Coordinates of C-alpha atoms in Angstrom, one line a residue:
X1 CA -2.4 32.7 -29.1
X2 CA -5.7 34.6 -29.0
X3 CA -8.1 33.4 -27.0
X4 CA -12.1 34.0 -28.9
X5 CA -15.0 35.4 -26.4
X6 CA -16.9 32.8 -26.8
X7 CA -14.4 29.6 -26.1
X8 CA -14.3 30.8 -22.3
X9 CA -17.9 31.2 -21.9
X10 CA -17.6 27.3 -23.3
X11 CA -14.6 26.6 -20.8
X12 CA -17.3 28.9 -17.6
X13 CA -20.2 26.4 -18.6
X14 CA -18.3 23.4 -19.1
X15 CA -16.7 23.9 -15.4
X16 CA -19.9 25.2 -13.5
X17 CA -21.6 22.1 -15.0
X18 CA -18.8 19.5 -13.9
X19 CA -18.2 21.6 -10.5
X20 CA -21.7 21.8 -10.0
X21 CA -22.2 17.4 -10.8
X22 CA -19.4 17.3 -8.5
X23 CA -20.8 18.6 -6.7
X24 CA -24.1 16.1 -6.4
X25 CA -22.4 12.9 -6.4
X26 CA -20.4 14.6 -3.2
X27 CA -23.2 15.0 -1.9
X28 CA -24.8 11.4 -2.8
X29 CA -21.2 9.4 -1.5
X30 CA -21.4 11.7 1.7
X31 CA -25.1 10.8 3.6
X32 CA -24.0 7.0 1.9
X33 CA -20.7 6.6 4.0
X34 CA -22.8 8.3 6.8
X35 CA -25.5 6.1 6.3
X36 CA -22.9 3.3 6.2
X37 CA -21.7 4.4 9.9
X38 CA -24.9 4.7 11.5
X39 CA -26.0 1.0 10.3
X40 CA -22.0 -0.5 11.7
X41 CA -23.1 1.4 15.2
X42 CA -26.8 0.6 14.8
X43 CA -25.9 -3.5 14.1
X44 CA -22.7 -3.1 16.5
X45 CA -25.6 -1.9 19.4
X46 CA -27.9 -4.3 18.4
X47 CA -25.6 -7.4 19.6
X48 CA -24.8 -5.7 22.9
X49 CA -28.1 -5.9 23.5
X50 CA -28.9 -9.0 21.8
X51 CA -25.4 -10.3 24.3
X52 CA -27.4 -9.1 26.5
X53 CA -29.8 -12.0 26.5
X54 CA -27.7 -13.4 25.3
X55 CA -26.2 -13.7 28.7
X56 CA -29.3 -13.4 31.0
X57 CA -31.3 -17.2 29.3
X58 CA -27.5 -18.7 30.6
X59 CA -27.4 -16.7 33.5
X60 CA -31.5 -18.0 34.4
X61 CA -30.3 -21.7 32.7
X62 CA -28.0 -21.4 35.5
X63 CA -29.4 -20.3 38.6
X64 CA -32.9 -21.9 37.9
X65 CA -30.5 -25.1 37.9
X66 CA -29.7 -24.6 41.8
X67 CA -33.4 -24.6 42.5
X68 CA -34.1 -27.8 40.3
X69 CA -30.4 -29.7 42.1
X70 CA -31.0 -28.5 46.4
X71 CA -34.7 -28.9 48.0
X72 CA -34.3 -25.1 49.5
X73 CA -32.0 -22.6 48.7
X74 CA -29.8 -21.3 51.4
X75 CA -29.9 -17.0 51.7
X76 CA -26.0 -17.7 51.8
X77 CA -26.5 -20.3 49.0
X78 CA -29.0 -17.5 46.8
X79 CA -26.7 -14.3 48.3
X80 CA -23.5 -16.1 46.6
X81 CA -24.4 -16.9 42.9
X82 CA -27.0 -13.5 42.2
X83 CA -23.7 -11.6 43.4
X84 CA -21.7 -12.1 41.5
X85 CA -23.4 -12.7 38.7
X86 CA -25.1 -8.7 39.8
X87 CA -20.7 -7.9 39.8
X88 CA -19.7 -9.5 36.6
X89 CA -23.3 -8.1 34.9
X90 CA -23.5 -4.5 35.0
X91 CA -26.8 -5.2 33.3
X92 CA -28.2 -6.6 36.6
X93 CA -29.5 -4.5 39.0
X94 CA -31.3 -6.3 41.3
X95 CA -32.2 -10.1 41.7
X96 CA -35.2 -11.3 43.5
X97 CA -36.4 -15.1 44.6
X98 CA -40.1 -15.2 45.8
X99 CA -41.5 -19.8 46.5
X100 CA -44.9 -20.7 46.8
X101 CA -47.7 -20.8 50.5
X102 CA -50.9 -22.2 50.5
X103 CA -52.8 -19.6 51.7
X104 CA -53.5 -21.5 54.8
X105 CA -50.2 -22.3 55.9
X106 CA -49.7 -18.9 55.9
X107 CA -49.6 -18.0 59.3
X108 CA -47.1 -20.8 59.8
X109 CA -44.6 -19.5 57.3
X110 CA -44.3 -16.3 59.5
X111 CA -43.9 -17.2 61.9
X112 CA -40.3 -19.5 60.3
X113 CA -39.0 -16.6 59.0
X114 CA -39.6 -14.3 63.2
X115 CA -37.7 -16.9 63.4
X116 CA -34.7 -16.9 61.5
X117 CA -34.5 -13.2 63.3
X118 CA -37.5 -11.2 61.3
X119 CA -38.8 -9.3 63.3
X120 CA -42.3 -8.4 62.5
X121 CA -43.4 -10.8 59.2
X122 CA -45.9 -10.9 56.7
X123 CA -46.4 -11.9 54.0
X124 CA -48.7 -8.5 52.4
X125 CA -49.9 -7.6 49.4
X126 CA -48.0 -4.8 47.2
X127 CA -49.7 -1.3 47.0
X128 CA -50.9 0.7 44.8
X129 CA -50.9 2.0 41.8
X130 CA -49.3 -1.9 41.4
X131 CA -51.9 -3.8 43.5
X132 CA -54.0 -6.4 41.5
X133 CA -56.1 -9.3 42.2
X134 CA -54.0 -11.9 43.0
X135 CA -53.9 -14.3 39.9
X136 CA -55.2 -17.7 42.2
X137 CA -56.4 -16.5 45.9
X138 CA -55.4 -19.8 48.0
X139 CA -51.2 -19.4 47.1
X140 CA -49.3 -16.1 47.3
X141 CA -46.4 -15.9 45.8
X142 CA -43.8 -13.9 49.3
X143 CA -40.2 -12.7 48.1
X144 CA -38.4 -14.2 50.0
X145 CA -35.0 -14.2 48.6
X146 CA -32.9 -9.9 47.6
X147 CA -29.4 -9.8 47.0
X148 CA -28.2 -7.1 47.0
X149 CA -31.0 -6.3 50.1
X150 CA -31.2 -1.8 50.8
X151 CA -33.6 0.4 52.6
X152 CA -34.7 0.9 49.6
X153 CA -36.1 -2.6 48.2
X154 CA -36.3 -4.1 51.1
X155 CA -40.3 -3.1 51.0
X156 CA -40.5 -5.8 48.6
X157 CA -39.8 -8.6 51.1
X158 CA -42.6 -10.5 52.2
X159 CA -44.5 -9.2 49.7
X160 CA -47.3 -11.4 46.9
X161 CA -46.1 -11.2 43.4
X162 CA -48.8 -12.0 42.6
X163 CA -50.7 -8.6 43.3
X164 CA -47.6 -7.0 41.1
X165 CA -49.2 -5.9 37.7
X166 CA -45.0 -5.8 35.6
X167 CA -45.2 -9.0 36.4
X168 CA -49.0 -10.8 36.4
X169 CA -48.6 -10.8 32.7
X170 CA -45.7 -11.7 32.4
X171 CA -46.4 -14.6 34.6
X172 CA -49.1 -15.6 32.9
X173 CA -46.2 -16.4 29.6
X174 CA -43.7 -18.6 31.2
X175 CA -47.4 -21.5 31.3
X176 CA -46.3 -22.0 27.0
X177 CA -42.4 -21.5 27.4
X178 CA -40.0 -24.0 28.9
X179 CA -37.6 -22.7 30.4
X180 CA -38.2 -19.4 28.7
X181 CA -37.8 -16.1 31.1
X182 CA -40.4 -13.4 30.2
X183 CA -39.9 -10.0 29.9
X184 CA -42.2 -7.1 31.5
X185 CA -41.1 -3.1 31.7
X186 CA -41.7 -1.8 34.8
X187 CA -43.9 1.4 35.1
X188 CA -43.0 2.6 37.8
X189 CA -39.2 3.2 37.2
X190 CA -38.0 4.3 33.6
X191 CA -36.1 2.1 31.1
X192 CA -36.4 -0.6 32.9
X193 CA -37.3 -4.1 32.5
X194 CA -38.5 -7.3 34.4
X195 CA -37.4 -10.8 33.0
X196 CA -39.4 -13.6 35.0
X197 CA -38.6 -16.8 34.7
X198 CA -41.4 -19.8 37.1
X199 CA -40.0 -22.5 38.0
X200 CA -41.6 -25.6 38.0
X201 CA -41.8 -29.0 40.2
X202 CA -42.3 -32.5 38.9
X203 CA -42.3 -32.4 34.9
X204 CA -44.4 -29.7 34.6
X205 CA -41.3 -27.9 33.8
X206 CA -41.2 -29.8 30.4
X207 CA -44.7 -29.8 29.3
X208 CA -46.0 -26.9 27.5
X209 CA -49.5 -27.8 29.5
X210 CA -48.6 -25.5 32.9
X211 CA -51.0 -23.9 36.0
X212 CA -49.7 -22.1 38.5
X213 CA -49.9 -24.4 41.5
X214 CA -47.2 -26.6 39.7
X215 CA -45.2 -23.3 40.0
X216 CA -42.4 -23.5 43.2
X217 CA -40.7 -20.4 42.9
X218 CA -40.5 -17.3 41.2
X219 CA -37.4 -15.5 39.7
X220 CA -36.7 -12.4 38.4
X221 CA -34.0 -11.0 37.1
X222 CA -34.4 -6.4 37.0
X223 CA -32.8 -5.3 34.1
X224 CA -30.8 -2.1 33.3
X225 CA -29.8 -1.3 30.4
X226 CA -28.3 2.4 29.6
X227 CA -24.3 3.0 29.8
X228 CA -24.3 -0.2 28.2
X229 CA -26.0 1.3 24.5
X230 CA -23.0 4.5 23.0
X231 CA -25.1 6.8 21.7
X232 CA -24.8 9.8 19.5
X233 CA -26.5 13.2 19.6
X234 CA -28.3 13.4 17.0
X235 CA -29.7 8.9 17.9
X236 CA -32.8 7.8 19.0
X237 CA -32.7 4.2 19.7
X238 CA -35.4 2.3 21.8
X239 CA -36.3 -1.8 22.4
X240 CA -39.5 -3.0 22.4
X241 CA -41.1 -6.1 23.8
X242 CA -44.5 -7.6 22.4
X243 CA -45.7 -3.7 21.5
X244 CA -44.1 -2.1 24.7
X245 CA -41.1 0.0 24.7
X246 CA -39.7 -1.3 27.6
X247 CA -36.5 1.3 27.0
X248 CA -35.1 3.6 24.7
X249 CA -32.6 6.8 24.5
X250 CA -32.6 9.9 22.8
X251 CA -36.1 12.0 21.4
X252 CA -37.8 11.3 19.2
X253 CA -37.1 12.4 15.9
X254 CA -38.9 14.9 13.0
X255 CA -37.2 15.1 10.1
X256 CA -37.5 18.9 8.5
X257 CA -36.7 20.3 5.6
X258 CA -33.1 19.6 5.5
X259 CA -32.5 16.8 7.5
X260 CA -31.8 13.1 6.1
X261 CA -33.2 10.1 9.0
X262 CA -32.1 6.6 8.3
X263 CA -33.8 4.1 10.1
X264 CA -32.8 0.3 10.7
X265 CA -35.0 -2.0 12.9
X266 CA -33.5 -5.0 14.0
X267 CA -36.0 -8.5 15.5
X268 CA -34.7 -10.4 18.9
X269 CA -35.0 -13.7 19.0
X270 CA -36.0 -14.0 22.4
X271 CA -39.0 -17.7 22.9
X272 CA -42.6 -15.8 23.2
X273 CA -42.5 -12.6 22.5
X274 CA -41.8 -9.9 19.5
X275 CA -39.3 -8.0 20.3
X276 CA -36.5 -6.4 17.9
X277 CA -34.6 -3.1 18.2
X278 CA -35.6 0.2 16.5
X279 CA -32.5 2.9 15.8
X280 CA -32.8 6.1 14.9
X281 CA -30.4 8.7 13.8
X282 CA -31.8 12.5 11.5
X283 CA -28.5 14.5 10.2
X284 CA -29.0 17.8 9.0
X285 CA -27.5 18.8 4.5
X286 CA -26.3 21.5 6.6
X287 CA -24.5 19.9 8.9
X288 CA -21.6 17.6 7.5
X289 CA -22.7 16.4 5.4
X290 CA -22.4 19.1 3.1
X291 CA -18.7 20.7 4.1
X292 CA -16.7 17.6 1.5
X293 CA -19.7 18.4 -1.2
X294 CA -19.1 22.4 -0.7
X295 CA -15.5 21.4 -1.2
X296 CA -16.2 19.9 -4.7
X297 CA -16.9 22.9 -5.8
X298 CA -15.2 25.6 -5.2
X299 CA -12.8 23.0 -6.2
X300 CA -15.0 22.8 -9.5
X301 CA -14.7 25.5 -10.1
X302 CA -11.4 27.4 -9.0
X303 CA -9.7 24.4 -11.7
X304 CA -12.2 26.0 -14.5
X305 CA -10.2 28.7 -13.8
X306 CA -6.9 27.1 -13.6
X307 CA -8.4 25.9 -16.9
X308 CA -8.8 29.3 -17.7
X309 CA -5.9 30.2 -17.0
X310 CA -4.5 27.6 -19.2
X311 CA -5.9 28.1 -22.2
X312 CA -4.9 31.9 -22.4
X313 CA -1.1 31.3 -21.2
X314 CA -0.3 27.3 -22.5
X315 CA 2.4 28.3 -24.5
X316 CA 4.5 29.3 -22.2
X317 CA 3.8 26.1 -20.2
X318 CA 4.8 24.5 -23.1
X319 CA 7.9 25.4 -23.2
X320 CA 7.9 25.3 -19.1
X321 CA 7.1 21.5 -19.2
X322 CA 9.5 20.8 -22.7
X323 CA 12.8 21.8 -20.4
X324 CA 10.9 20.4 -17.8
X325 CA 10.8 17.7 -19.3
X326 CA 15.2 17.0 -20.1
X327 CA 15.7 17.8 -16.2
X328 CA 13.9 14.6 -15.3
X329 CA 15.0 12.9 -18.2
X330 CA 18.7 13.4 -17.4
X331 CA 17.8 13.7 -13.3
X332 CA 15.8 9.6 -14.4
X333 CA 18.2 8.3 -16.7
X334 CA 21.1 9.2 -13.8
X335 CA 19.0 7.6 -11.0
X336 CA 18.8 4.8 -13.7
X337 CA 22.1 3.9 -14.0
X338 CA 22.9 4.5 -9.8
X339 CA 19.7 2.3 -8.9
X340 CA 21.5 -0.5 -11.7
X341 CA 24.7 0.0 -9.9
X342 CA 22.7 -0.9 -7.1
X343 CA 20.7 -4.0 -7.9
X344 CA 24.0 -5.9 -8.7
X345 CA 25.6 -4.9 -6.3
X346 CA 22.9 -6.0 -4.1
X347 CA 22.6 -9.5 -6.5
X348 CA 26.2 -10.2 -6.0
X349 CA 26.1 -9.9 -2.8
X350 CA 23.3 -12.6 -2.4
X351 CA 25.0 -15.2 -4.3
X352 CA 27.8 -15.1 -1.5
X353 CA 25.1 -15.0 1.2
X354 CA 23.4 -18.6 -0.4
X355 CA 27.9 -19.0 -0.8
X356 CA 28.3 -18.3 2.7
X357 CA 25.3 -21.1 3.6
X358 CA 25.7 -23.4 1.6
X359 CA 29.2 -23.0 3.2
X360 CA 28.0 -22.9 7.0
X361 CA 26.2 -26.9 6.2
X362 CA 29.1 -28.1 5.2
X363 CA 30.5 -27.0 8.4
X364 CA 27.6 -27.4 10.3
X365 CA 28.2 -31.7 8.8
X366 CA 31.2 -31.6 9.2
X367 CA 31.5 -30.5 13.0
X368 CA 28.4 -32.7 13.0
X369 CA 30.7 -35.9 12.0
X370 CA 34.0 -34.8 13.9
X371 CA 32.2 -34.4 16.9
X372 CA 30.5 -37.7 16.9
X373 CA 33.5 -39.8 15.7
X374 CA 34.8 -39.4 19.1
X375 CA 31.8 -39.5 20.6
X376 CA 31.2 -43.2 19.1
X377 CA 34.4 -44.2 20.0
X378 CA 34.2 -43.3 23.8
X379 CA 30.5 -45.6 24.1
X380 CA 32.0 -47.8 22.6
X381 CA 35.3 -48.3 24.2
X382 CA 32.9 -47.4 27.7
X383 CA 30.9 -50.2 26.8
X384 CA 33.8 -52.7 26.2
X385 CA 35.6 -52.1 29.6
X386 CA 31.5 -52.8 31.4
X387 CA 31.2 -56.0 29.0
X388 CA 34.7 -56.4 29.0
X389 CA 35.7 -56.2 32.3
X390 CA 32.4 -55.2 34.7
X391 CA 33.2 -58.0 37.0
X392 CA 36.9 -56.6 37.4
X393 CA 36.0 -53.4 38.4
X394 CA 34.6 -52.0 41.7
X395 CA 31.5 -50.5 42.2
X396 CA 32.5 -45.9 41.6
X397 CA 34.5 -47.1 38.6
X398 CA 31.1 -48.7 36.8
X399 CA 29.2 -45.6 38.1
X400 CA 31.7 -43.7 36.3
X401 CA 31.9 -45.2 33.5
X402 CA 28.4 -46.3 33.2
X403 CA 28.0 -41.6 34.1
X404 CA 30.5 -41.4 31.0
X405 CA 28.3 -43.7 28.3
X406 CA 25.0 -41.3 29.6
X407 CA 27.3 -38.0 28.8
X408 CA 28.2 -39.2 25.3
X409 CA 24.8 -40.1 24.9
X410 CA 23.7 -36.9 25.9
X411 CA 25.9 -34.8 23.9
X412 CA 25.4 -36.9 20.8
X413 CA 21.4 -35.8 22.0
X414 CA 23.3 -32.3 22.0
X415 CA 24.4 -32.2 18.4
X416 CA 21.3 -32.9 16.7
X417 CA 19.0 -30.7 18.6
X418 CA 21.1 -27.8 17.6
X419 CA 22.1 -29.3 13.9
X420 CA 18.0 -29.0 13.7
X421 CA 18.1 -25.8 15.1
X422 CA 20.0 -24.2 12.8
X423 CA 18.3 -26.3 9.8
X424 CA 15.3 -24.3 10.8
X425 CA 16.2 -20.4 9.1
X426 CA 18.0 -22.1 6.1
X427 CA 15.5 -25.2 5.1
X428 CA 12.7 -23.9 3.0
X429 CA 8.9 -24.4 4.6
X430 CA 6.3 -25.7 2.3
X431 CA 2.7 -23.9 4.0
X432 CA -0.5 -26.2 3.1
X433 CA -3.6 -25.9 5.1
X434 CA -3.9 -28.2 7.7
X435 CA -5.2 -29.4 11.0
X436 CA -3.4 -28.6 13.7
X437 CA -5.8 -31.1 16.3
X438 CA -4.3 -33.7 13.9
X439 CA -1.0 -33.2 14.6
X440 CA -1.3 -32.3 18.2
X441 CA -3.4 -36.1 18.6
X442 CA 0.0 -37.5 17.0
X443 CA 1.5 -35.7 19.5
X444 CA 0.3 -37.1 22.2
X445 CA -0.2 -40.5 21.2
X446 CA 4.2 -40.2 20.8
X447 CA 4.2 -39.7 24.1
X448 CA 2.0 -42.4 25.3
X449 CA 4.0 -44.2 23.5
X450 CA 7.1 -43.6 25.0
X451 CA 5.6 -43.0 28.9
X452 CA 2.0 -45.6 28.6
X453 CA 2.0 -46.0 32.4
X454 CA 1.2 -41.8 33.3
X455 CA -1.9 -40.7 33.2
X456 CA -2.3 -37.5 32.1
X457 CA -5.7 -35.8 31.8
X458 CA -5.4 -34.1 28.4
X459 CA -7.9 -31.6 26.2
X460 CA -7.7 -30.8 23.0
X461 CA -9.5 -28.6 21.1
X462 CA -11.0 -30.5 17.5
X463 CA -11.3 -29.1 14.1
X464 CA -7.7 -26.1 14.7
X465 CA -7.4 -25.1 10.9
X466 CA -4.4 -23.6 9.7
X467 CA -1.4 -22.5 7.3
X468 CA 1.4 -24.0 8.0
X469 CA 4.4 -26.0 7.2
X470 CA 3.3 -29.5 8.1
X471 CA 6.8 -30.9 9.3
X472 CA 7.8 -27.8 11.3
X473 CA 5.1 -27.4 12.7
X474 CA 4.9 -31.6 13.9
X475 CA 8.4 -30.6 15.4
X476 CA 6.4 -27.1 16.7
X477 CA 4.6 -28.5 18.8
X478 CA 6.1 -32.3 20.2
X479 CA 7.8 -29.9 22.0
X480 CA 5.5 -27.9 23.3
X481 CA 3.7 -30.6 24.3
X482 CA 6.6 -32.7 25.7
X483 CA 7.5 -29.7 28.0
X484 CA 3.9 -30.1 29.6
X485 CA 4.2 -33.6 29.7
X486 CA 7.6 -33.1 31.0
X487 CA 7.0 -30.3 34.0
X488 CA 3.7 -31.9 34.8
X489 CA 5.5 -35.6 35.7
X490 CA 5.2 -33.9 39.5
X491 CA 2.1 -33.1 39.7
X492 CA -0.6 -35.3 41.8
X493 CA -3.9 -35.0 39.0
X494 CA -1.6 -33.9 35.7
X495 CA -3.6 -31.6 33.5
X496 CA -2.9 -29.9 30.1
X497 CA -4.8 -28.5 27.4
X498 CA -4.6 -27.5 23.7
X499 CA -6.8 -24.9 22.0
X500 CA -7.2 -21.6 19.7
X501 CA -9.0 -18.2 21.0
X502 CA -9.8 -15.1 19.8
X503 CA -7.2 -12.1 20.5
X504 CA -8.4 -8.9 19.2
X505 CA -9.6 -10.6 15.5
X506 CA -6.4 -13.5 15.6
X507 CA -6.4 -17.0 16.0
X508 CA -3.4 -17.1 19.3
X509 CA -3.1 -21.1 19.4
X510 CA -2.3 -21.1 23.7
X511 CA -0.9 -25.4 25.1
X512 CA -2.3 -24.9 29.2
X513 CA -0.9 -27.2 32.4
X514 CA -0.7 -27.3 36.1
X515 CA 2.8 -28.2 36.5
X516 CA 6.2 -26.7 37.9
X517 CA 5.4 -23.1 36.5
X518 CA 7.9 -21.5 35.8
X519 CA 8.8 -17.7 37.9
X520 CA 7.9 -14.9 35.6
X521 CA 11.2 -12.8 36.4
X522 CA 12.9 -15.2 34.3
X523 CA 10.5 -15.4 31.1
X524 CA 13.4 -13.5 29.1
X525 CA 15.5 -16.4 28.8
X526 CA 12.7 -18.7 28.2
X527 CA 13.1 -18.7 24.3
X528 CA 17.2 -19.0 25.3
X529 CA 19.5 -22.3 23.4
X530 CA 21.0 -23.8 26.3
X531 CA 19.1 -21.2 28.9
X532 CA 16.9 -23.8 32.1
X533 CA 14.1 -22.5 34.3
X534 CA 15.1 -25.4 36.8
X535 CA 18.0 -27.4 37.8
X536 CA 18.7 -30.6 35.5
X537 CA 18.4 -33.0 38.8
X538 CA 14.6 -31.9 38.8
X539 CA 13.7 -32.2 35.1
X540 CA 15.8 -33.4 32.4
X541 CA 16.6 -31.9 29.2
X542 CA 18.9 -29.5 27.5
X543 CA 17.2 -26.5 26.8
X544 CA 17.4 -25.9 23.3
X545 CA 13.3 -27.0 22.6
X546 CA 11.9 -24.1 23.4
X547 CA 14.2 -21.7 21.1
X548 CA 13.1 -24.2 18.4
X549 CA 9.7 -24.1 18.8
X550 CA 10.7 -19.8 18.7
X551 CA 12.0 -20.2 15.7
X552 CA 9.7 -22.5 13.4
X553 CA 7.3 -19.5 15.4
X554 CA 9.0 -16.6 13.7
X555 CA 9.8 -18.8 9.6
X556 CA 5.5 -18.9 9.6
X557 CA 5.8 -15.4 10.8
X558 CA 4.1 -16.3 14.4
X559 CA 4.9 -14.4 17.8
X560 CA 5.0 -17.0 20.6
X561 CA 5.1 -15.6 24.1
X562 CA 4.3 -17.6 27.9
X563 CA 2.5 -16.9 31.2
X564 CA 3.8 -18.7 34.6
X565 CA 2.8 -18.8 37.7
X566 CA 5.4 -20.6 40.0
X567 CA 3.6 -24.4 41.5
X568 CA 0.1 -23.9 39.5
X569 CA 1.2 -24.4 36.1
X570 CA 2.0 -22.6 32.7
X571 CA 0.4 -21.1 29.5
X572 CA 2.0 -20.7 26.6
X573 CA 0.6 -19.0 23.8
X574 CA 1.5 -18.3 19.5
X575 CA 0.5 -17.2 16.6
X576 CA 0.9 -18.4 13.0
X577 CA 0.7 -15.2 10.8
X578 CA 1.2 -14.7 7.5
X579 CA 3.3 -17.5 6.3
X580 CA 3.3 -16.4 2.6
X581 CA 4.6 -13.5 3.8
X582 CA 7.6 -15.0 6.1
X583 CA 8.1 -17.9 3.8
X584 CA 9.7 -15.1 0.8
X585 CA 12.3 -13.4 3.0

């Protein structure tokens, strides 16, 4: 077939236009993708910053409460609490406490500190450039405790913080916001912030009309945000409080001709402060953003050439395609025939499995009936012997009869447990949205009914919802609660807790007790039927309960595991996965 020259030109023009269109569409997509990545990373970093302030707020509340609970906090108590919080929170570098001293009592205060072993101690103002006039000429606030106390910060010991300029403005703000922290950047220490808490005596801490003379102490937290926020080399991040940049990392962004800048400002909810976190990222168009658009453009040109080539040789290609289609049709026909045969075989196997399952269930019922009949006879005749000839039998014979009856009853329980265990895998589940807390409450009510004399402290988290079969979950929870109830029976103050927590984005339910516990070396036997980790003389049972629980959890496409320490108790964890998926298996 002859291709006219103008047809070739049209094909080339259309191909170039499409390639250019693909270039700009792909470029726009890459820019939006980078923007989405930036927003996601910025929000993640903001959440970390916000978590720091929330943690600091909690620590401040706990720490301040210790000063209100005692007349005077000792150095050891201060060091213990402060050191533990610094170890747990790497953003806190130092914690300082300064207590109020009247100017007229300055000499007595200095003498008392010297008597504690600090020879030469004197209350002094801060030196330049941080020195300012005190907010109150008749009141001093010398630093009493510092953690960690080392050579670097020992110069603070005995210094009057009212003469420290970085603390002054923050301390002024505490008069207007009850129990709140005030924040101020540190002028002589880059990228670090002071969080200031004034401790007001009496009822003044709850009022909005506070005065400096009501303060009996000041707590300072030195905060360092370095290494807290992951940085991209093209990022600039800053934390601004009351129009002051208290922390920043990265170079200030200047957008060039072939650069794109993304900016996000998020506000922090700090009482009494206007606070925000600013994120900026600069990306050049000639960086990674251009790779895929250029690839799309080149691909478009290649496709244009391919289309041009196809137009010139379409006759030969059509013949080849026709022949290939014939080959494919034959192969598909053969494959389809084989698949149909395989499907028929699988259907037949499925029906055979259904028949075997029915036969197995009939066998279980038959075995149950055949075993129960002699057990009832053993139990019945033993009771008749005991009732009719009990007075004629000696003590040893009576004991033997009692043991025979108990063994028959235990054998009956074992048969019931085995049947229940075998039915779980065959029974169809009915899934629904249920309140697991209510199921746990029912289980606890049953346990207290059986053993009302025991005093057990039980904590059940409210409104734990999940999808599952309520009937079988009740059986599983009954076994777990019964386990915790039984194995905590030897504990002086038994405690049981049932709740849920997040682990890697998944709801993980747990039941915790402070009972006997078990050796983790034998954890592989924990969910095996008739395997027990304690002697029957210590705790009753046949070892089927946890195997039943495991089958129920697996039926819900979940997992179950345990952690324990001998003598300290156990924790059983389980998840309820994709129930719909497991029910269709």
